[in-house]
Amino acid sequence: MYSRIDPSPELRRLAELQAGVVTREQAVGLGFGVRGQRRMVDQGHWQRLSPGILLTHGLSADWLALAWAGVLRGGDTARLSGLSAAYLHRLIDEPPDRFVILIPGEQRRQSEPPWTFRRERPGVRRARSVGGPPRTTIEDTVLDLSDGGFPEAGRSALAWVTDAVQRRLTTVERLSRALRQRQRLAGRSVLAAILSDVEEGAHSVLEHRYLVRVERAHGLPRGARQVHAEGGRRQRLS
């Protein structure tokens, strides 16, 4: 195959879609050979982020570029999970320092900062990935974080569920469906109870505490904490 002297428009467009990151194989496939890649790196126009992973500019790699680099290093079916996925879904406001990337169980990748690769068992999560860079669905992300597999997350299962519902990223129904589809989940009964309480209207940690410690503990009638108003907005009733 003829190798171009400069990156092709197609390669530049691909890099733009991937936050400036491409793999060595992607560049070769779009006509820009290894020799040309090496020249771009030697001249300071490109950078090597990891073996076979290239950043197509000379500036510092931002968070999104590092996220893409990890996924591309993980392979075709790799996807972000945990706090990285939560940030991309806007479930959390600050980007994490570490990227946890799921890869198929039969693959192996050597972890190196800031990327940690985890092999996942088939059938635990839905195979579908969403977005770019690819990530677990919001429902699987919430279940992963709630199950204690990410101790650095620093939140309770209740907080993850209520935040996801309150931010309108998902619904109790969709989370319950994802929970039923999980083959293994250590905190299944706890999560099921939390989802039931959120369905009753406890859409925050404070409201859940009131429901459990006040209403139920003292046998009080169910409170109307939130109702739907015109236009789909929620209004609080005291």
Coordinates of N, CA and C in Angstrom, one line a residue:
M1 N 0.8 -1.2 0.0 CA 0.0 0.0 0.0 C 0.9 1.2 0.0
Y2 N 0.5 2.2 -0.8 CA 1.2 3.5 -0.8 C 1.1 4.2 0.5
S3 N 2.2 4.7 1.0 CA 2.2 5.4 2.3 C 2.4 6.9 2.1
R4 N 1.5 7.7 2.7 CA 1.5 9.1 2.5 C 2.6 9.8 3.3
I5 N 3.0 10.9 2.8 CA 4.0 11.7 3.5 C 3.4 12.4 4.7
D6 N 2.1 12.9 4.6 CA 1.4 13.5 5.7 C 0.1 12.8 5.9
P7 N -0.5 12.9 7.1 CA -1.7 12.3 7.5 C -2.8 12.7 6.5
S8 N -3.6 11.7 6.1 CA -4.7 11.9 5.2 C -5.9 12.7 5.8
P9 N -6.8 13.3 5.1 CA -7.9 13.9 5.7 C -8.8 12.9 6.4
E10 N -8.9 11.7 6.0 CA -9.6 10.7 6.7 C -9.0 10.4 8.0
L11 N -7.7 10.3 8.1 CA -7.0 10.1 9.4 C -7.2 11.3 10.3
R12 N -7.2 12.5 9.8 CA -7.4 13.6 10.6 C -8.8 13.7 11.2
R13 N -9.8 13.3 10.4 CA -11.2 13.2 10.8 C -11.3 12.2 11.9
L14 N -10.7 11.0 11.7 CA -10.8 10.0 12.8 C -10.2 10.5 14.1
A15 N -9.0 11.1 14.0 CA -8.4 11.6 15.2 C -9.3 12.6 15.9
E16 N -10.0 13.5 15.1 CA -10.9 14.5 15.7 C -12.0 13.8 16.5
L17 N -12.5 12.7 15.9 CA -13.6 11.9 16.6 C -13.1 11.3 17.9
Q18 N -11.8 11.0 18.0 CA -11.2 10.3 19.1 C -10.4 11.1 20.0
A19 N -10.7 12.4 20.1 CA -10.0 13.4 20.9 C -8.6 13.5 20.6
G20 N -8.2 13.3 19.3 CA -6.8 13.4 18.9 C -6.0 12.2 18.9
V21 N -6.6 11.1 19.3 CA -5.9 9.8 19.6 C -6.2 8.8 18.4
V22 N -5.2 8.2 17.9 CA -5.3 7.1 17.0 C -4.4 6.0 17.3
T23 N -4.7 4.8 16.8 CA -3.7 3.7 17.0 C -2.8 3.6 15.8
R24 N -1.7 2.9 16.0 CA -0.8 2.7 14.9 C -1.4 2.0 13.7
E25 N -2.3 1.0 14.0 CA -3.0 0.3 13.0 C -4.0 1.1 12.3
Q26 N -4.7 2.0 13.0 CA -5.6 2.9 12.3 C -4.9 3.8 11.3
A27 N -3.8 4.3 11.7 CA -3.0 5.2 10.9 C -2.5 4.5 9.6
V28 N -2.0 3.3 9.8 CA -1.5 2.5 8.7 C -2.7 2.2 7.7
G29 N -3.8 1.8 8.3 CA -5.0 1.5 7.5 C -5.5 2.6 6.7
L30 N -5.2 3.8 7.1 CA -5.6 5.0 6.4 C -4.5 5.7 5.6
G31 N -3.5 4.8 5.3 CA -2.4 5.2 4.4 C -1.2 6.0 5.0
F32 N -1.1 6.1 6.3 CA 0.0 6.8 6.9 C 0.8 5.7 7.7
G33 N 2.0 5.4 7.1 CA 2.8 4.3 7.5 C 3.6 4.6 8.8
V34 N 4.2 3.5 9.3 CA 5.0 3.6 10.6 C 6.1 4.6 10.5
R35 N 6.7 4.7 9.3 CA 7.9 5.6 9.1 C 7.4 7.1 9.3
G36 N 6.2 7.3 8.7 CA 5.7 8.7 8.8 C 5.2 9.0 10.2
Q37 N 4.7 8.0 10.9 CA 4.3 8.2 12.3 C 5.5 8.5 13.1
R38 N 6.6 7.8 12.9 CA 7.8 8.0 13.7 C 8.4 9.4 13.4
R39 N 8.3 9.8 12.2 CA 8.8 11.2 11.8 C 7.9 12.3 12.6
M40 N 6.6 12.1 12.6 CA 5.8 13.1 13.3 C 6.1 13.1 14.8
V41 N 6.4 12.0 15.4 CA 6.7 11.9 16.8 C 8.1 12.6 17.0
D42 N 9.1 12.2 16.2 CA 10.4 12.8 16.3 C 10.4 14.3 16.2
Q43 N 9.6 14.8 15.3 CA 9.5 16.3 15.1 C 8.7 17.0 16.2
G44 N 8.1 16.3 17.1 CA 7.3 16.9 18.1 C 5.8 17.2 17.7
H45 N 5.4 16.8 16.5 CA 4.0 17.1 16.1 C 3.1 16.1 16.8
W46 N 3.5 14.8 17.0 CA 2.7 13.8 17.6 C 3.4 13.3 18.9
Q47 N 2.7 12.5 19.7 CA 3.2 12.0 20.9 C 2.8 10.5 21.0
R48 N 3.6 9.7 21.7 CA 3.3 8.3 22.0 C 2.7 8.3 23.4
L49 N 1.5 7.9 23.6 CA 0.9 7.8 24.9 C 1.1 6.5 25.5
S50 N 1.2 5.5 24.7 CA 1.4 4.1 25.1 C 1.8 3.3 23.9
P51 N 2.4 2.1 24.0 CA 2.8 1.4 22.8 C 1.6 1.3 21.8
G52 N 1.9 1.8 20.6 CA 0.8 1.7 19.6 C -0.3 2.7 19.7
I53 N -0.2 3.6 20.6 CA -1.2 4.6 20.8 C -0.6 6.0 20.6
L54 N -1.2 6.8 19.7 CA -0.5 8.1 19.3 C -1.5 9.2 19.5
L55 N -1.0 10.3 20.0 CA -1.7 11.6 20.2 C -1.3 12.5 19.0
T56 N -2.2 12.9 18.2 CA -1.9 13.6 17.0 C -1.7 15.1 17.1
H57 N -1.1 15.5 18.2 CA -0.7 16.9 18.4 C 0.3 17.0 19.5
G58 N 1.0 18.1 19.7 CA 2.1 18.2 20.6 C 1.7 18.8 22.0
L59 N 0.4 19.0 22.2 CA 0.0 19.6 23.5 C -0.2 18.4 24.5
S60 N -0.4 18.8 25.8 CA -0.7 17.8 26.8 C -2.0 17.1 26.5
A61 N -2.0 15.8 26.8 CA -3.2 15.0 26.6 C -4.2 15.4 27.7
D62 N -5.4 15.7 27.3 CA -6.5 16.0 28.3 C -7.2 14.8 28.7
W63 N -8.2 14.9 29.6 CA -8.8 13.7 30.2 C -9.5 12.9 29.1
L64 N -10.1 13.5 28.2 CA -10.9 12.8 27.1 C -9.9 12.0 26.2
A65 N -8.8 12.6 25.9 CA -7.7 11.9 25.1 C -7.2 10.7 25.9
L66 N -7.0 10.8 27.2 CA -6.5 9.7 27.9 C -7.6 8.6 28.0
A67 N -8.8 9.0 28.1 CA -9.9 8.0 28.1 C -9.9 7.2 26.8
W68 N -9.8 7.9 25.7 CA -9.8 7.3 24.4 C -8.6 6.4 24.2
A69 N -7.4 6.8 24.7 CA -6.2 6.0 24.6 C -6.4 4.7 25.3
G70 N -7.0 4.7 26.5 CA -7.2 3.5 27.3 C -8.1 2.5 26.5
V71 N -9.2 3.1 26.0 CA -10.2 2.2 25.3 C -9.5 1.6 24.0
L72 N -8.8 2.4 23.3 CA -8.2 1.9 22.1 C -7.1 0.9 22.4
R73 N -6.4 1.1 23.5 CA -5.4 0.1 23.9 C -6.1 -1.2 24.3
G74 N -7.3 -1.1 24.9 CA -8.0 -2.3 25.3 C -8.5 -3.1 24.2
G75 N -8.7 -2.6 23.0 CA -9.2 -3.4 21.9 C -10.6 -3.0 21.4
D76 N -11.0 -3.7 20.4 CA -12.3 -3.3 19.8 C -13.5 -3.3 20.7
T77 N -13.6 -4.2 21.6 CA -14.8 -4.3 22.5 C -14.5 -3.7 23.9
A78 N -13.4 -3.0 24.1 CA -13.1 -2.4 25.4 C -14.1 -1.3 25.6
R79 N -14.3 -1.0 26.9 CA -15.2 0.1 27.3 C -14.9 0.6 28.7
L80 N -15.1 1.9 28.9 CA -14.9 2.5 30.2 C -16.0 2.1 31.2
S81 N -15.6 2.0 32.5 CA -16.6 1.6 33.5 C -16.4 2.4 34.7
G82 N -17.2 2.2 35.8 CA -17.0 2.8 37.0 C -17.1 4.3 37.0
L83 N -16.1 5.0 37.7 CA -16.2 6.5 37.8 C -16.0 7.2 36.4
S84 N -15.2 6.5 35.5 CA -15.0 7.1 34.2 C -16.3 7.2 33.4
A85 N -17.0 6.1 33.5 CA -18.3 6.0 32.8 C -19.3 7.0 33.5
A86 N -19.2 7.0 34.8 CA -20.1 7.9 35.6 C -19.9 9.4 35.2
Y87 N -18.7 9.8 35.0 CA -18.4 11.1 34.6 C -18.9 11.4 33.2
L88 N -18.7 10.5 32.2 CA -19.2 10.7 30.9 C -20.7 10.7 30.8
H89 N -21.3 10.0 31.7 CA -22.8 10.0 31.8 C -23.3 11.2 32.6
R90 N -22.4 12.0 33.1 CA -22.7 13.2 34.0 C -23.4 12.8 35.3
L91 N -23.1 11.7 35.8 CA -23.5 11.2 37.1 C -22.6 11.9 38.2
I92 N -21.4 12.2 37.9 CA -20.5 12.9 38.8 C -20.0 14.1 38.0
D93 N -19.5 15.1 38.7 CA -19.1 16.4 38.1 C -17.6 16.5 37.9
E94 N -16.8 15.7 38.6 CA -15.4 15.8 38.5 C -14.8 14.6 37.9
P95 N -13.9 14.7 36.9 CA -13.3 13.5 36.2 C -12.4 12.8 37.2
P96 N -12.4 11.5 37.2 CA -11.5 10.7 38.0 C -10.1 10.7 37.5
D97 N -9.2 10.4 38.3 CA -7.8 10.3 37.9 C -7.4 9.0 37.3
R98 N -8.2 8.0 37.5 CA -7.9 6.6 37.0 C -9.0 6.2 36.1
F99 N -8.6 5.4 35.1 CA -9.6 4.9 34.1 C -9.7 3.4 34.3
V100 N -10.8 2.9 34.6 CA -11.0 1.4 34.7 C -11.7 1.0 33.4
I101 N -11.0 0.1 32.6 CA -11.5 -0.3 31.3 C -11.7 -1.8 31.3
L102 N -12.9 -2.1 30.9 CA -13.4 -3.5 30.8 C -13.0 -4.1 29.5
I103 N -12.4 -5.3 29.5 CA -12.0 -6.1 28.3 C -12.6 -7.5 28.4
P104 N -12.8 -8.2 27.3 CA -13.3 -9.5 27.3 C -12.5 -10.4 28.2
G105 N -13.1 -11.4 28.8 CA -12.4 -12.3 29.7 C -11.2 -13.1 29.1
E106 N -11.3 -13.3 27.8 CA -10.2 -14.1 27.1 C -9.0 -13.2 26.8
Q107 N -9.1 -11.9 26.9 CA -8.0 -11.0 26.6 C -7.2 -10.7 27.8
R108 N -6.0 -10.2 27.6 CA -5.1 -9.7 28.7 C -4.5 -8.4 28.2
R109 N -4.4 -7.5 29.1 CA -3.8 -6.2 28.9 C -3.0 -5.8 30.2
Q110 N -1.8 -5.3 30.0 CA -1.0 -4.9 31.2 C -1.5 -3.5 31.6
S111 N -1.9 -3.4 32.9 CA -2.3 -2.1 33.4 C -1.1 -1.2 33.6
E112 N -1.3 0.1 33.4 CA -0.3 1.1 33.7 C -1.0 2.4 33.9
P113 N -0.5 3.2 34.9 CA -1.2 4.5 35.2 C -1.3 5.3 33.9
P114 N -2.5 5.9 33.7 CA -3.7 5.9 34.5 C -4.7 4.9 34.2
W115 N -4.3 3.8 33.5 CA -5.3 2.8 33.0 C -5.2 1.5 33.8
T116 N -6.4 1.0 34.2 CA -6.5 -0.3 34.8 C -7.4 -1.1 34.0
F117 N -7.0 -2.3 33.5 CA -7.8 -3.2 32.7 C -8.4 -4.3 33.5
R118 N -9.7 -4.5 33.4 CA -10.3 -5.6 34.1 C -11.0 -6.5 33.1
R119 N -10.8 -7.8 33.3 CA -11.5 -8.7 32.4 C -12.9 -9.0 33.0
E120 N -13.9 -8.9 32.1 CA -15.3 -9.1 32.6 C -15.8 -10.5 32.1
R121 N -16.7 -11.0 33.0 CA -17.3 -12.3 32.6 C -18.5 -12.0 31.7
P122 N -18.7 -12.9 30.7 CA -19.9 -12.7 29.8 C -21.2 -12.8 30.5
G123 N -22.1 -11.9 30.2 CA -23.4 -12.0 30.7 C -23.6 -11.2 32.0
V124 N -22.6 -10.7 32.6 CA -22.7 -9.9 33.8 C -23.4 -8.5 33.5
R125 N -22.9 -7.9 32.5 CA -23.4 -6.6 32.0 C -24.0 -6.8 30.6
R126 N -24.8 -5.8 30.2 CA -25.2 -5.9 28.8 C -24.1 -5.6 27.9
A127 N -24.0 -6.3 26.8 CA -22.9 -6.3 25.9 C -22.9 -4.9 25.2
R128 N -24.0 -4.2 25.1 CA -24.1 -2.9 24.4 C -23.2 -1.9 25.2
S129 N -22.4 -1.2 24.4 CA -21.7 0.0 24.9 C -22.3 1.2 24.3
V130 N -22.2 2.3 24.9 CA -22.8 3.6 24.5 C -21.7 4.7 24.4
G131 N -22.0 5.6 23.5 CA -21.2 6.8 23.4 C -19.8 6.7 22.9
G132 N -19.1 7.8 22.8 CA -17.7 7.8 22.4 C -16.9 8.7 23.4
P133 N -15.9 8.2 24.1 CA -15.5 6.8 24.0 C -16.5 5.8 24.6
P134 N -16.5 4.6 24.1 CA -17.4 3.6 24.6 C -17.4 3.4 26.1
R135 N -18.6 3.2 26.7 CA -18.7 3.1 28.1 C -19.8 2.2 28.4
T136 N -19.9 1.7 29.7 CA -21.1 0.9 30.1 C -22.3 1.8 30.1
T137 N -23.5 1.2 30.0 CA -24.7 2.0 30.0 C -24.8 2.6 31.4
I138 N -25.7 3.6 31.5 CA -25.9 4.3 32.8 C -26.4 3.3 33.9
E139 N -27.3 2.4 33.5 CA -27.8 1.4 34.4 C -26.7 0.5 34.9
D140 N -25.9 0.0 34.0 CA -24.8 -0.9 34.5 C -23.8 -0.1 35.3
T141 N -23.5 1.1 34.9 CA -22.6 2.0 35.7 C -23.1 2.1 37.1
V142 N -24.4 2.4 37.3 CA -24.9 2.6 38.6 C -24.8 1.3 39.4
L143 N -25.1 0.2 38.8 CA -25.1 -1.1 39.5 C -23.6 -1.4 39.9
D144 N -22.7 -1.2 39.0 CA -21.3 -1.4 39.3 C -20.8 -0.6 40.5
L145 N -21.1 0.6 40.5 CA -20.7 1.5 41.6 C -21.4 1.2 42.9
S146 N -22.6 0.7 42.8 CA -23.4 0.4 44.0 C -23.0 -0.9 44.6
D147 N -22.3 -1.8 43.8 CA -22.0 -3.1 44.3 C -20.7 -3.2 45.0
G148 N -20.0 -2.1 45.2 CA -18.8 -2.1 46.0 C -17.5 -2.4 45.2
G149 N -17.6 -2.6 43.9 CA -16.4 -2.9 43.1 C -15.5 -1.8 42.9
F150 N -15.9 -0.6 43.3 CA -15.1 0.6 43.1 C -15.0 1.3 44.4
P151 N -14.2 0.9 45.3 CA -14.1 1.5 46.7 C -13.7 3.0 46.6
E152 N -13.0 3.4 45.6 CA -12.6 4.8 45.5 C -13.8 5.7 45.2
A153 N -14.9 5.1 44.9 CA -16.1 5.9 44.5 C -16.6 6.7 45.7
G154 N -16.5 6.1 46.9 CA -16.8 6.9 48.1 C -18.2 7.3 48.4
R155 N -19.2 6.5 47.7 CA -20.6 6.8 48.0 C -21.3 5.5 48.3
S156 N -22.5 5.6 48.9 CA -23.3 4.5 49.2 C -24.1 4.1 47.9
A157 N -24.6 2.9 47.9 CA -25.5 2.5 46.8 C -26.7 3.4 46.8
L158 N -27.3 3.8 47.9 CA -28.4 4.7 48.0 C -28.1 6.0 47.3
A159 N -26.9 6.5 47.5 CA -26.5 7.8 46.9 C -26.4 7.7 45.4
W160 N -25.8 6.6 44.9 CA -25.7 6.4 43.4 C -27.1 6.3 42.8
V161 N -28.0 5.5 43.4 CA -29.3 5.3 42.8 C -30.1 6.6 42.8
T162 N -30.1 7.3 43.9 CA -30.9 8.5 44.0 C -30.3 9.6 43.1
D163 N -29.0 9.7 43.0 CA -28.4 10.7 42.2 C -28.8 10.5 40.7
A164 N -28.7 9.2 40.3 CA -29.0 8.9 38.9 C -30.4 9.2 38.5
V165 N -31.3 8.9 39.4 CA -32.8 9.2 39.2 C -33.0 10.6 39.3
Q166 N -32.5 11.3 40.3 CA -32.7 12.7 40.4 C -32.2 13.6 39.3
R167 N -31.1 13.1 38.7 CA -30.5 13.8 37.5 C -31.2 13.4 36.2
R168 N -32.2 12.6 36.3 CA -32.9 12.1 35.2 C -32.1 11.4 34.1
L169 N -31.1 10.7 34.6 CA -30.2 9.9 33.7 C -30.8 8.5 33.4
T170 N -31.7 8.1 34.3 CA -32.3 6.8 34.1 C -33.6 6.8 35.0
T171 N -34.3 5.7 35.1 CA -35.5 5.5 35.9 C -35.4 4.3 36.8
V172 N -36.2 4.3 37.8 CA -36.3 3.1 38.6 C -36.6 1.9 37.8
E173 N -37.5 2.0 36.9 CA -37.9 0.8 36.1 C -36.7 0.3 35.3
R174 N -35.9 1.1 34.7 CA -34.8 0.7 33.9 C -33.7 0.1 34.8
L175 N -33.5 0.7 36.0 CA -32.5 0.1 36.9 C -33.0 -1.2 37.4
S176 N -34.2 -1.3 37.7 CA -34.8 -2.6 38.2 C -34.6 -3.7 37.1
R177 N -34.9 -3.3 35.9 CA -34.7 -4.3 34.8 C -33.3 -4.8 34.7
A178 N -32.3 -3.8 34.8 CA -30.9 -4.2 34.7 C -30.5 -5.0 35.9
L179 N -31.1 -4.7 37.1 CA -30.8 -5.5 38.3 C -31.2 -7.0 38.1
R180 N -32.4 -7.2 37.5 CA -32.9 -8.5 37.3 C -32.1 -9.3 36.3
Q181 N -31.5 -8.6 35.4 CA -30.7 -9.3 34.4 C -29.2 -9.6 34.8
R182 N -28.8 -9.1 36.0 CA -27.5 -9.4 36.5 C -27.5 -10.8 37.1
Q183 N -26.5 -11.6 36.6 CA -26.4 -12.9 37.1 C -25.8 -13.0 38.5
R184 N -24.8 -12.1 38.8 CA -24.2 -12.1 40.1 C -24.1 -10.6 40.6
L185 N -24.6 -10.4 41.8 CA -24.6 -9.1 42.4 C -24.6 -9.3 43.9
A186 N -23.6 -8.9 44.6 CA -23.5 -9.2 46.0 C -24.6 -8.5 46.8
G187 N -24.9 -7.3 46.4 CA -25.9 -6.5 47.2 C -27.3 -6.4 46.5
R188 N -27.7 -7.5 45.9 CA -28.9 -7.5 45.1 C -30.1 -7.1 46.0
S189 N -30.3 -7.8 47.1 CA -31.4 -7.5 48.0 C -31.5 -6.1 48.5
V190 N -30.3 -5.6 48.8 CA -30.2 -4.2 49.3 C -30.6 -3.2 48.2
L191 N -30.1 -3.5 47.0 CA -30.4 -2.6 45.9 C -31.9 -2.7 45.5
A192 N -32.4 -3.9 45.5 CA -33.9 -4.0 45.2 C -34.7 -3.2 46.2
A193 N -34.3 -3.2 47.5 CA -35.1 -2.5 48.5 C -34.9 -1.0 48.3
I194 N -33.7 -0.5 47.9 CA -33.5 0.9 47.6 C -34.3 1.3 46.5
L195 N -34.4 0.5 45.4 CA -35.2 0.9 44.2 C -36.6 1.0 44.6
S196 N -37.1 0.1 45.4 CA -38.5 0.1 45.9 C -38.8 1.4 46.6
D197 N -37.8 1.8 47.5 CA -38.0 3.0 48.3 C -38.0 4.3 47.4
V198 N -37.1 4.3 46.4 CA -37.1 5.4 45.5 C -38.3 5.5 44.6
E199 N -38.9 4.3 44.3 CA -40.1 4.3 43.5 C -41.3 4.9 44.4
E200 N -41.2 4.8 45.7 CA -42.2 5.4 46.6 C -42.0 6.9 46.7
G201 N -40.9 7.4 46.2 CA -40.7 8.9 46.2 C -39.5 9.4 47.0
A202 N -38.7 8.5 47.5 CA -37.5 8.9 48.3 C -36.4 9.2 47.3
H203 N -36.3 10.4 46.7 CA -35.4 10.7 45.6 C -34.1 11.4 46.1
S204 N -33.8 11.3 47.4 CA -32.6 11.8 47.9 C -32.2 11.0 49.1
V205 N -31.0 11.1 49.6 CA -30.6 10.4 50.8 C -31.4 10.8 52.0
L206 N -31.6 12.2 52.1 CA -32.4 12.7 53.2 C -33.8 12.2 53.2
E207 N -34.4 12.2 52.0 CA -35.8 11.7 51.9 C -35.9 10.2 52.3
H208 N -34.9 9.4 51.9 CA -34.9 8.0 52.2 C -34.7 7.8 53.7
R209 N -33.9 8.6 54.3 CA -33.7 8.6 55.8 C -35.0 8.8 56.5
Y210 N -35.7 9.8 56.0 CA -37.0 10.2 56.7 C -38.0 9.0 56.5
L211 N -38.1 8.4 55.3 CA -39.0 7.3 55.0 C -38.7 6.2 55.9
V212 N -37.4 5.8 56.1 CA -37.1 4.6 56.9 C -37.1 4.9 58.4
R213 N -36.6 6.0 58.8 CA -36.4 6.3 60.3 C -37.6 7.0 60.9
V214 N -38.4 7.6 60.1 CA -39.5 8.4 60.7 C -40.8 7.7 60.4
E215 N -41.2 7.7 59.0 CA -42.5 7.2 58.6 C -42.6 5.7 59.0
R216 N -41.7 4.9 58.6 CA -41.9 3.4 58.9 C -41.6 3.1 60.3
A217 N -40.6 3.7 60.9 CA -40.3 3.4 62.3 C -41.4 3.8 63.3
H218 N -42.2 4.8 62.9 CA -43.3 5.2 63.8 C -44.7 4.9 63.3
G219 N -44.7 4.2 62.2 CA -46.0 3.8 61.6 C -46.8 4.9 61.1
L220 N -46.1 6.0 60.6 CA -46.9 7.1 60.1 C -47.4 6.9 58.7
P221 N -48.4 7.6 58.3 CA -48.9 7.4 56.9 C -47.9 7.9 55.9
R222 N -48.0 7.3 54.8 CA -47.0 7.7 53.7 C -47.1 9.2 53.4
G223 N -45.9 9.9 53.3 CA -45.9 11.3 53.0 C -45.8 11.5 51.5
A224 N -46.5 12.6 51.1 CA -46.4 13.0 49.7 C -45.2 13.9 49.5
R225 N -44.0 13.4 49.3 CA -42.8 14.2 49.3 C -42.6 14.9 48.0
Q226 N -43.0 14.3 46.9 CA -42.9 14.9 45.6 C -44.0 14.5 44.7
V227 N -44.5 15.5 43.9 CA -45.6 15.2 43.0 C -45.1 15.8 41.6
H228 N -45.7 15.3 40.6 CA -45.4 15.8 39.2 C -46.3 17.0 39.0
A229 N -45.7 18.1 38.5 CA -46.4 19.3 38.2 C -46.5 19.4 36.7
E230 N -47.2 20.5 36.2 CA -47.4 20.7 34.8 C -46.0 20.9 34.1
G231 N -45.8 20.2 33.0 CA -44.6 20.3 32.3 C -43.6 19.3 32.7
G232 N -43.9 18.4 33.6 CA -43.0 17.3 34.0 C -42.1 17.7 35.1
R233 N -42.2 18.9 35.7 CA -41.4 19.3 36.8 C -41.9 18.7 38.1
R234 N -40.9 18.5 39.0 CA -41.3 18.0 40.3 C -41.5 19.1 41.3
Q235 N -42.5 19.0 42.2 CA -42.7 20.0 43.2 C -42.7 19.3 44.5
R236 N -42.1 19.9 45.5 CA -42.0 19.3 46.9 C -43.2 19.8 47.7
L237 N -43.7 18.9 48.5 CA -44.8 19.2 49.4 C -44.3 18.9 50.8
S238 N -44.5 19.9 51.7 CA -44.1 19.7 53.0 C -45.2 19.0 53.9

